[in-house]
Amino acid sequence: MIYLQLFWSFLQIGLFSIGGGYAAMPLIQAQTVQLHGWLSMSEFTDLVTIAEMTPGPIAVNSATFVGIRIAGLPGALIATFGCILPSLFLVSLLAFIYYRYKNLSILQSVLASLRPAVVALIASAGLSILLQVAFGGAQISLVSANWVGLVLFAAAFAALRALKWNPILVMVLCGVGNLLVGLVL
Amino acid sequence: MAQGAKKETLWKLFFSMLYISAFTFGGGFVIITFMKRKFVDELGWIDEQEMLDLTALAQSSPGAIAVNAAILVGWRVGGFLGMVTAVIGTVLPPITILSVISLFYAAFAANPYVALVLKGMQAGVAAVILDVVWGLGANVVKTKSPIHLVVMAAAFIATFVYGVNVIYIILAAGLLGVVLAMVQRQKGGQAQ
């Protein structure tokens, strides 16, 4: 029944992630970490890192990663199919409506309300990854904080925001930076 | 369209999507730019205005933007078979790449050096995500719509502080949009 669970979980992820990859992240976290415990928070964070580094939509990447770990290749295929199935129906329907009417005013209003909510959800997902980096999922305290991680985060954020560096380059530099610090200390 | 020409179109569609999907890093918006270059500028299968509309549809539908865009372009270029062809071309590269990575992940993650690199990269990922949030949040603030600011704040508190299920938050925001559209319509009706 693991196949059915995978299918159902990723169907919900495909159905409710509106607005692209980052919007899917909180849903993937809810389904795979909180609800089913298929991944630990640390594995989930690794998954997001890997998904950022590789081509392809994060939802499809996650479906494959989780599916193959839980139930092998069939699991990966079933999870991926689950996550694109809502799109196959809804987008095909939208395509039909678009070519027929080319007028979607109520959809515009729904999207306008969804957008700020989606931003908040992405913010929450980003912050929980930052907390994972800083405190490793343990109690929040200044003593046990991972200061190297926090400095890397601050430097990376500045590089992205102020200097507009390439995100993949920034991530790789963070990885190398942490390795160097780890080897020295 | 003749049988041979149609078959050729489908293969071209398949390999175009396969190539675009395999080499596009950085999310849905990037892939749409590549698709526009291929299908509008290079092959001339779709005109520019239509591609912009398809982009809006792909963005506003649930699911991955890349997959949604493939579905739309597929239907447009080759009907149902075109849609299936485009989708398979789009998902094949990520499935293959992630399958290989997840096979090695256990050994990979157990290596102390790799663990150090991954841990450092997590700090980078958090920065990338929060940088995107900063930009998106600024756009919401720029609309100066009190309703949208309240939605953003409420959604954040609900998910981050209270751990409310993400799906409920999305449904609630969508419902609000429907209500607002109805109110708008009623107002418009009265004004006329």
Tab-separated table of C-alpha atoms in Angstrom:
chain	number	residue	atom	x	y	z
A	1	MET	CA	0.000	0.000	0.000
A	2	ILE	CA	3.086	2.156	0.046
A	3	TYR	CA	2.525	2.796	-3.684
A	4	LEU	CA	-0.929	4.144	-3.005
A	5	GLN	CA	0.382	6.373	-0.211
A	6	LEU	CA	3.146	7.735	-2.425
A	7	PHE	CA	0.700	8.322	-5.263
A	8	TRP	CA	-1.807	10.076	-3.004
A	9	SER	CA	0.815	12.240	-1.266
A	10	PHE	CA	2.378	13.451	-4.494
A	11	LEU	CA	-1.026	13.921	-6.094
A	12	GLN	CA	-1.782	16.424	-3.320
A	13	ILE	CA	1.595	18.079	-3.825
A	14	GLY	CA	0.893	18.406	-7.556
A	15	LEU	CA	-2.634	19.633	-6.953
A	16	PHE	CA	-1.901	22.289	-4.359
A	17	SER	CA	1.424	23.738	-5.419
A	18	ILE	CA	0.552	26.849	-7.374
A	19	GLY	CA	3.285	29.152	-8.586
A	20	GLY	CA	6.228	26.904	-9.287
A	21	GLY	CA	9.020	25.154	-7.471
A	22	TYR	CA	9.347	27.148	-4.302
A	23	ALA	CA	5.618	26.915	-3.712
A	24	ALA	CA	5.828	23.120	-3.820
A	25	MET	CA	8.492	23.039	-1.110
A	26	PRO	CA	6.318	23.566	1.976
A	27	LEU	CA	3.859	20.959	0.652
A	28	ILE	CA	6.613	18.431	0.049
A	29	GLN	CA	7.922	19.086	3.552
A	30	ALA	CA	4.455	18.619	5.072
A	31	GLN	CA	3.815	15.340	3.221
A	32	THR	CA	7.209	13.671	3.403
A	33	VAL	CA	8.602	14.910	6.728
A	34	GLN	CA	5.692	15.735	9.022
A	35	LEU	CA	2.922	13.467	7.798
A	36	HIS	CA	4.629	10.259	6.685
A	37	GLY	CA	8.131	10.531	8.130
A	38	TRP	CA	9.622	9.309	4.843
A	39	LEU	CA	12.426	11.824	5.247
A	40	SER	CA	14.050	13.435	8.278
A	41	MET	CA	14.256	17.228	8.274
A	42	SER	CA	17.956	16.906	7.508
A	43	GLU	CA	17.279	14.574	4.548
A	44	PHE	CA	14.594	16.943	3.318
A	45	THR	CA	17.074	19.809	3.428
A	46	ASP	CA	19.557	17.674	1.464
A	47	LEU	CA	16.795	16.954	-1.045
A	48	VAL	CA	16.101	20.670	-1.529
A	49	THR	CA	19.831	21.225	-1.988
A	50	ILE	CA	20.066	18.434	-4.585
A	51	ALA	CA	16.917	19.634	-6.349
A	52	GLU	CA	18.403	23.122	-6.573
A	53	MET	CA	21.592	21.715	-8.073
A	54	THR	CA	19.941	19.530	-10.710
A	55	PRO	CA	17.674	20.389	-13.622
A	56	GLY	CA	13.966	19.702	-13.457
A	57	PRO	CA	11.021	20.784	-11.342
A	58	ILE	CA	11.520	20.335	-7.599
A	59	ALA	CA	8.244	18.394	-7.308
A	60	VAL	CA	9.351	15.847	-9.922
A	61	ASN	CA	12.826	15.671	-8.372
A	62	SER	CA	11.316	15.067	-4.938
A	63	ALA	CA	8.882	12.468	-6.228
A	64	THR	CA	11.765	10.517	-7.737
A	65	PHE	CA	14.044	10.915	-4.702
A	66	VAL	CA	11.421	9.953	-2.143
A	67	GLY	CA	9.772	7.304	-4.319
A	68	ILE	CA	12.988	5.427	-5.062
A	69	ARG	CA	14.073	5.489	-1.407
A	70	ILE	CA	10.734	4.265	-0.120
A	71	ALA	CA	9.692	1.827	-2.845
A	72	GLY	CA	12.353	1.578	-5.543
A	73	LEU	CA	11.998	2.618	-9.177
A	74	PRO	CA	8.270	1.751	-9.390
A	75	GLY	CA	7.783	4.020	-6.372
A	76	ALA	CA	9.625	6.823	-8.158
A	77	LEU	CA	7.505	6.440	-11.289
A	78	ILE	CA	4.231	6.236	-9.364
A	79	ALA	CA	5.084	9.280	-7.224
A	80	THR	CA	6.074	11.248	-10.334
A	81	PHE	CA	2.890	10.233	-12.123
A	82	GLY	CA	0.867	11.292	-9.060
A	83	CYS	CA	2.515	14.674	-9.000
A	84	ILE	CA	1.886	15.483	-12.673
A	85	LEU	CA	-1.614	13.963	-12.917
A	86	PRO	CA	-3.477	17.052	-11.581
A	87	SER	CA	-1.596	19.196	-14.114
A	88	LEU	CA	-2.497	16.850	-16.969
A	89	PHE	CA	-6.185	17.344	-16.209
A	90	LEU	CA	-6.333	20.937	-15.026
A	91	VAL	CA	-3.903	22.452	-17.517
A	92	SER	CA	-5.545	20.595	-20.392
A	93	LEU	CA	-8.878	21.974	-19.188
A	94	LEU	CA	-7.404	25.473	-18.934
A	95	ALA	CA	-5.950	25.151	-22.431
A	96	PHE	CA	-9.421	24.257	-23.682
A	97	ILE	CA	-10.995	27.214	-21.876
A	98	TYR	CA	-8.226	29.544	-23.047
A	99	TYR	CA	-8.640	28.725	-26.698
A	100	ARG	CA	-12.396	28.874	-26.354
A	101	TYR	CA	-12.865	32.058	-24.299
A	102	LYS	CA	-9.467	33.679	-23.668
A	103	ASN	CA	-11.036	35.409	-20.669
A	104	LEU	CA	-10.211	34.364	-17.118
A	105	SER	CA	-11.121	37.308	-14.855
A	106	ILE	CA	-12.213	35.263	-11.829
A	107	LEU	CA	-8.993	33.262	-12.113
A	108	GLN	CA	-7.041	36.519	-12.019
A	109	SER	CA	-8.676	37.438	-8.712
A	110	VAL	CA	-8.022	34.026	-7.199
A	111	LEU	CA	-4.370	34.297	-8.225
A	112	ALA	CA	-4.033	37.780	-6.771
A	113	SER	CA	-5.132	36.429	-3.376
A	114	LEU	CA	-3.051	33.289	-3.638
A	115	ARG	CA	0.184	35.113	-4.393
A	116	PRO	CA	0.766	36.719	-0.942
A	117	ALA	CA	-0.192	33.468	0.797
A	118	VAL	CA	2.281	31.553	-1.355
A	119	VAL	CA	5.022	34.077	-0.515
A	120	ALA	CA	4.340	33.492	3.193
A	121	LEU	CA	4.512	29.719	2.741
A	122	ILE	CA	7.836	29.968	0.931
A	123	ALA	CA	9.161	32.261	3.663
A	124	SER	CA	8.176	29.703	6.273
A	125	ALA	CA	9.916	26.897	4.373
A	126	GLY	CA	13.060	28.992	3.967
A	127	LEU	CA	13.125	29.898	7.644
A	128	SER	CA	12.715	26.288	8.739
A	129	ILE	CA	15.719	25.358	6.599
A	130	LEU	CA	17.681	28.213	8.184
A	131	LEU	CA	16.724	26.968	11.671
A	132	GLN	CA	17.819	23.475	10.642
A	133	VAL	CA	21.189	24.881	9.565
A	134	ALA	CA	21.613	26.994	12.701
A	135	PHE	CA	20.401	24.607	15.391
A	136	GLY	CA	20.210	21.203	13.674
A	137	GLY	CA	16.612	20.750	14.744
A	138	ALA	CA	17.572	21.018	18.426
A	139	GLN	CA	16.412	23.615	20.961
A	140	ILE	CA	17.149	27.183	19.904
A	141	SER	CA	20.050	28.439	22.004
A	142	LEU	CA	23.025	30.718	21.413
A	143	VAL	CA	25.471	28.204	22.887
A	144	SER	CA	24.719	25.325	20.536
A	145	ALA	CA	24.179	27.492	17.451
A	146	ASN	CA	26.137	26.662	14.312
A	147	TRP	CA	27.868	30.038	13.924
A	148	VAL	CA	29.779	28.992	10.812
A	149	GLY	CA	26.490	28.129	9.124
A	150	LEU	CA	24.967	31.448	10.143
A	151	VAL	CA	27.942	33.423	8.833
A	152	LEU	CA	27.797	31.476	5.552
A	153	PHE	CA	24.076	32.202	5.349
A	154	ALA	CA	24.602	35.941	5.924
A	155	ALA	CA	27.426	36.099	3.373
A	156	ALA	CA	25.379	34.121	0.836
A	157	PHE	CA	22.337	36.324	1.354
A	158	ALA	CA	24.432	39.461	0.839
A	159	ALA	CA	26.054	38.004	-2.291
A	160	LEU	CA	22.653	37.179	-3.766
A	161	ARG	CA	20.842	40.353	-2.778
A	162	ALA	CA	23.476	43.026	-3.186
A	163	LEU	CA	25.845	41.498	-5.741
A	164	LYS	CA	23.283	39.409	-7.682
A	165	TRP	CA	25.582	36.402	-7.816
A	166	ASN	CA	24.426	33.197	-9.493
A	167	PRO	CA	22.524	31.071	-6.906
A	168	ILE	CA	24.250	27.820	-7.857
A	169	LEU	CA	27.663	29.449	-7.536
A	170	VAL	CA	26.699	30.841	-4.118
A	171	MET	CA	25.581	27.405	-2.930
A	172	VAL	CA	28.743	25.724	-4.148
A	173	LEU	CA	30.889	28.386	-2.449
A	174	CYS	CA	28.972	27.835	0.814
A	175	GLY	CA	29.662	24.110	0.568
A	176	VAL	CA	33.357	24.632	-0.117
A	177	GLY	CA	33.567	27.261	2.645
A	178	ASN	CA	32.074	24.904	5.210
A	179	LEU	CA	34.396	22.098	4.120
A	180	LEU	CA	37.459	24.346	4.516
A	181	VAL	CA	36.352	25.561	7.946
A	182	GLY	CA	35.609	21.969	8.990
A	183	LEU	CA	39.055	20.793	7.877
A	184	VAL	CA	40.812	23.637	9.705
A	185	LEU	CA	38.902	23.417	13.009
B	1	MET	CA	-0.972	17.008	-41.698
B	2	ALA	CA	0.545	14.020	-43.434
B	3	GLN	CA	1.377	10.989	-41.297
B	4	GLY	CA	5.135	11.320	-41.813
B	5	ALA	CA	5.223	15.055	-41.116
B	6	LYS	CA	3.230	14.583	-37.927
B	7	LYS	CA	5.566	11.877	-36.703
B	8	GLU	CA	8.516	14.111	-37.408
B	9	THR	CA	6.902	16.990	-35.503
B	10	LEU	CA	6.330	14.769	-32.474
B	11	TRP	CA	9.931	13.564	-32.441
B	12	LYS	CA	11.178	17.123	-32.760
B	13	LEU	CA	8.904	18.133	-29.883
B	14	PHE	CA	10.146	15.228	-27.771
B	15	PHE	CA	13.833	15.940	-28.293
B	16	SER	CA	13.359	19.681	-27.847
B	17	MET	CA	11.677	19.161	-24.472
B	18	LEU	CA	14.201	16.517	-23.452
B	19	TYR	CA	17.076	18.846	-24.216
B	20	ILE	CA	15.511	21.910	-22.593
B	21	SER	CA	14.559	19.956	-19.473
B	22	ALA	CA	17.982	18.345	-19.101
B	23	PHE	CA	19.921	21.590	-19.290
B	24	THR	CA	17.700	24.087	-17.531
B	25	PHE	CA	18.694	24.834	-13.973
B	26	GLY	CA	16.832	27.251	-11.798
B	27	GLY	CA	13.145	26.623	-11.991
B	28	GLY	CA	10.069	27.153	-14.087
B	29	PHE	CA	10.646	30.676	-15.294
B	30	VAL	CA	13.998	29.799	-16.768
B	31	ILE	CA	12.598	26.823	-18.678
B	32	ILE	CA	9.820	28.959	-20.137
B	33	THR	CA	12.414	31.375	-21.510
B	34	PHE	CA	14.163	28.464	-23.225
B	35	MET	CA	10.876	27.119	-24.591
B	36	LYS	CA	10.039	30.515	-26.025
B	37	ARG	CA	13.431	30.651	-27.737
B	38	LYS	CA	12.929	27.186	-29.224
B	39	PHE	CA	9.257	27.124	-30.208
B	40	VAL	CA	8.676	30.799	-31.022
B	41	ASP	CA	11.998	32.115	-32.336
B	42	GLU	CA	13.611	28.988	-33.736
B	43	LEU	CA	10.816	26.711	-34.936
B	44	GLY	CA	8.048	29.309	-35.330
B	45	TRP	CA	5.399	26.868	-34.098
B	46	ILE	CA	3.784	29.356	-31.725
B	47	ASP	CA	3.535	33.147	-31.961
B	48	GLU	CA	4.919	35.354	-29.232
B	49	GLN	CA	1.643	36.689	-27.818
B	50	GLU	CA	0.264	33.175	-27.513
B	51	MET	CA	3.419	32.030	-25.750
B	52	LEU	CA	2.977	34.816	-23.178
B	53	ASP	CA	-0.597	33.695	-22.547
B	54	LEU	CA	0.521	30.081	-22.221
B	55	THR	CA	3.159	31.236	-19.730
B	56	ALA	CA	0.531	32.923	-17.581
B	57	LEU	CA	-1.601	29.781	-17.696
B	58	ALA	CA	1.352	27.557	-16.789
B	59	GLN	CA	2.222	29.793	-13.865
B	60	SER	CA	-1.298	30.048	-12.575
B	61	SER	CA	-2.135	26.357	-12.710
B	62	PRO	CA	-1.241	23.931	-9.961
B	63	GLY	CA	1.860	21.823	-10.465
B	64	ALA	CA	5.353	22.361	-11.814
B	65	ILE	CA	5.578	25.274	-14.263
B	66	ALA	CA	7.825	23.311	-16.621
B	67	VAL	CA	5.365	20.403	-16.813
B	68	ASN	CA	2.418	22.766	-17.234
B	69	ALA	CA	4.153	24.634	-20.034
B	70	ALA	CA	4.995	21.324	-21.728
B	71	ILE	CA	1.331	20.286	-21.544
B	72	LEU	CA	0.194	23.557	-23.140
B	73	VAL	CA	2.805	23.602	-25.877
B	74	GLY	CA	2.244	19.878	-26.499
B	75	TRP	CA	-1.512	20.320	-27.009
B	76	ARG	CA	-0.891	23.300	-29.259
B	77	VAL	CA	1.694	21.577	-31.433
B	78	GLY	CA	0.414	18.027	-31.635
B	79	GLY	CA	-2.911	17.556	-29.840
B	80	PHE	CA	-3.229	14.784	-27.260
B	81	LEU	CA	-0.223	12.828	-28.554
B	82	GLY	CA	1.806	16.029	-28.580
B	83	MET	CA	0.877	16.670	-24.945
B	84	VAL	CA	1.945	13.171	-23.881
B	85	THR	CA	5.159	13.458	-25.920
B	86	ALA	CA	6.084	16.841	-24.435
B	87	VAL	CA	5.401	15.714	-20.858
B	88	ILE	CA	7.482	12.546	-21.184
B	89	GLY	CA	10.329	14.564	-22.678
B	90	THR	CA	10.132	16.978	-19.764
B	91	VAL	CA	10.064	14.493	-16.872
B	92	LEU	CA	12.511	11.936	-18.242
B	93	PRO	CA	15.726	13.897	-17.441
B	94	PRO	CA	14.869	14.720	-13.796
B	95	ILE	CA	13.662	11.157	-13.144
B	96	THR	CA	16.888	9.712	-14.521
B	97	ILE	CA	19.213	12.145	-12.761
B	98	LEU	CA	17.491	11.929	-9.366
B	99	SER	CA	17.291	8.131	-9.550
B	100	VAL	CA	21.044	7.946	-9.968
B	101	ILE	CA	21.660	10.465	-7.187
B	102	SER	CA	19.331	8.775	-4.713
B	103	LEU	CA	21.029	5.409	-5.320
B	104	PHE	CA	24.297	6.951	-4.169
B	105	TYR	CA	22.802	9.238	-1.569
B	106	ALA	CA	23.268	6.939	1.438
B	107	ALA	CA	26.973	6.409	0.747
B	108	PHE	CA	27.268	10.013	-0.282
B	109	ALA	CA	25.704	11.451	2.879
B	110	ALA	CA	27.717	9.169	5.180
B	111	ASN	CA	31.012	10.563	3.890
B	112	PRO	CA	32.185	13.224	6.405
B	113	TYR	CA	33.599	15.557	3.746
B	114	VAL	CA	30.475	15.358	1.623
B	115	ALA	CA	28.428	15.958	4.782
B	116	LEU	CA	30.429	19.127	5.466
B	117	VAL	CA	29.881	20.368	1.918
B	118	LEU	CA	26.146	19.556	2.027
B	119	LYS	CA	25.799	21.252	5.407
B	120	GLY	CA	27.472	24.388	4.061
B	121	MET	CA	25.327	24.289	0.945
B	122	GLN	CA	22.212	24.145	3.125
B	123	ALA	CA	23.134	27.575	4.447
B	124	GLY	CA	23.362	28.680	0.812
B	125	VAL	CA	19.983	27.155	-0.034
B	126	ALA	CA	18.363	28.971	2.898
B	127	ALA	CA	19.872	32.201	1.550
B	128	VAL	CA	18.651	31.479	-2.005
B	129	ILE	CA	15.111	30.795	-0.804
B	130	LEU	CA	14.948	33.803	1.508
B	131	ASP	CA	16.400	35.995	-1.242
B	132	VAL	CA	13.550	34.878	-3.533
B	133	VAL	CA	11.099	35.539	-0.668
B	134	TRP	CA	12.555	39.024	-0.226
B	135	GLY	CA	11.880	39.835	-3.897
B	136	LEU	CA	8.397	38.301	-3.922
B	137	GLY	CA	7.480	39.914	-0.602
B	138	ALA	CA	8.615	43.310	-1.856
B	139	ASN	CA	6.320	42.904	-4.880
B	140	VAL	CA	3.381	42.186	-2.564
B	141	VAL	CA	4.232	45.240	-0.423
B	142	LYS	CA	4.485	47.357	-3.597
B	143	THR	CA	0.866	46.553	-4.527
B	144	LYS	CA	-0.087	48.513	-1.370
B	145	SER	CA	-3.144	46.308	-1.048
B	146	PRO	CA	-4.033	45.987	2.659
B	147	ILE	CA	-5.921	42.746	1.982
B	148	HIS	CA	-2.859	41.147	0.400
B	149	LEU	CA	-0.588	42.272	3.242
B	150	VAL	CA	-2.998	40.794	5.775
B	151	VAL	CA	-3.183	37.563	3.762
B	152	MET	CA	0.609	37.363	3.687
B	153	ALA	CA	1.002	38.005	7.428
B	154	ALA	CA	-1.840	35.679	8.403
B	155	ALA	CA	-0.582	32.875	6.169
B	156	PHE	CA	2.914	33.201	7.611
B	157	ILE	CA	1.735	33.080	11.229
B	158	ALA	CA	-0.631	30.211	10.489
B	159	THR	CA	2.045	28.031	8.910
B	160	PHE	CA	5.197	28.996	10.789
B	161	VAL	CA	3.839	29.545	14.307
B	162	TYR	CA	0.777	27.294	14.404
B	163	GLY	CA	1.766	24.675	11.826
B	164	VAL	CA	-1.574	24.863	10.009
B	165	ASN	CA	-1.773	22.497	7.021
B	166	VAL	CA	-0.492	24.285	3.908
B	167	ILE	CA	-3.393	23.016	1.825
B	168	TYR	CA	-5.960	24.737	4.064
B	169	ILE	CA	-4.051	28.003	3.760
B	170	ILE	CA	-4.033	27.781	-0.053
B	171	LEU	CA	-7.719	26.853	-0.184
B	172	ALA	CA	-8.608	29.742	2.150
B	173	ALA	CA	-6.637	32.253	0.053
B	174	GLY	CA	-8.196	30.936	-3.170
B	175	LEU	CA	-11.671	31.182	-1.663
B	176	LEU	CA	-10.954	34.757	-0.622
B	177	GLY	CA	-10.049	35.501	-4.247
B	178	VAL	CA	-13.401	34.116	-5.435
B	179	VAL	CA	-15.261	36.223	-2.844
B	180	LEU	CA	-13.312	39.349	-3.809
B	181	ALA	CA	-14.072	38.757	-7.500
B	182	MET	CA	-17.780	38.421	-6.690
B	183	VAL	CA	-17.760	41.609	-4.583
B	184	GLN	CA	-15.950	43.411	-7.402
B	185	ARG	CA	-18.484	42.211	-9.917
B	186	GLN	CA	-21.398	43.335	-7.717
B	187	LYS	CA	-19.812	46.778	-7.269
B	188	GLY	CA	-19.292	47.023	-11.018
B	189	GLY	CA	-22.925	46.077	-11.579
B	190	GLN	CA	-24.161	48.795	-9.239
B	191	ALA	CA	-21.955	51.421	-10.811
B	192	GLN	CA	-23.396	50.845	-14.258
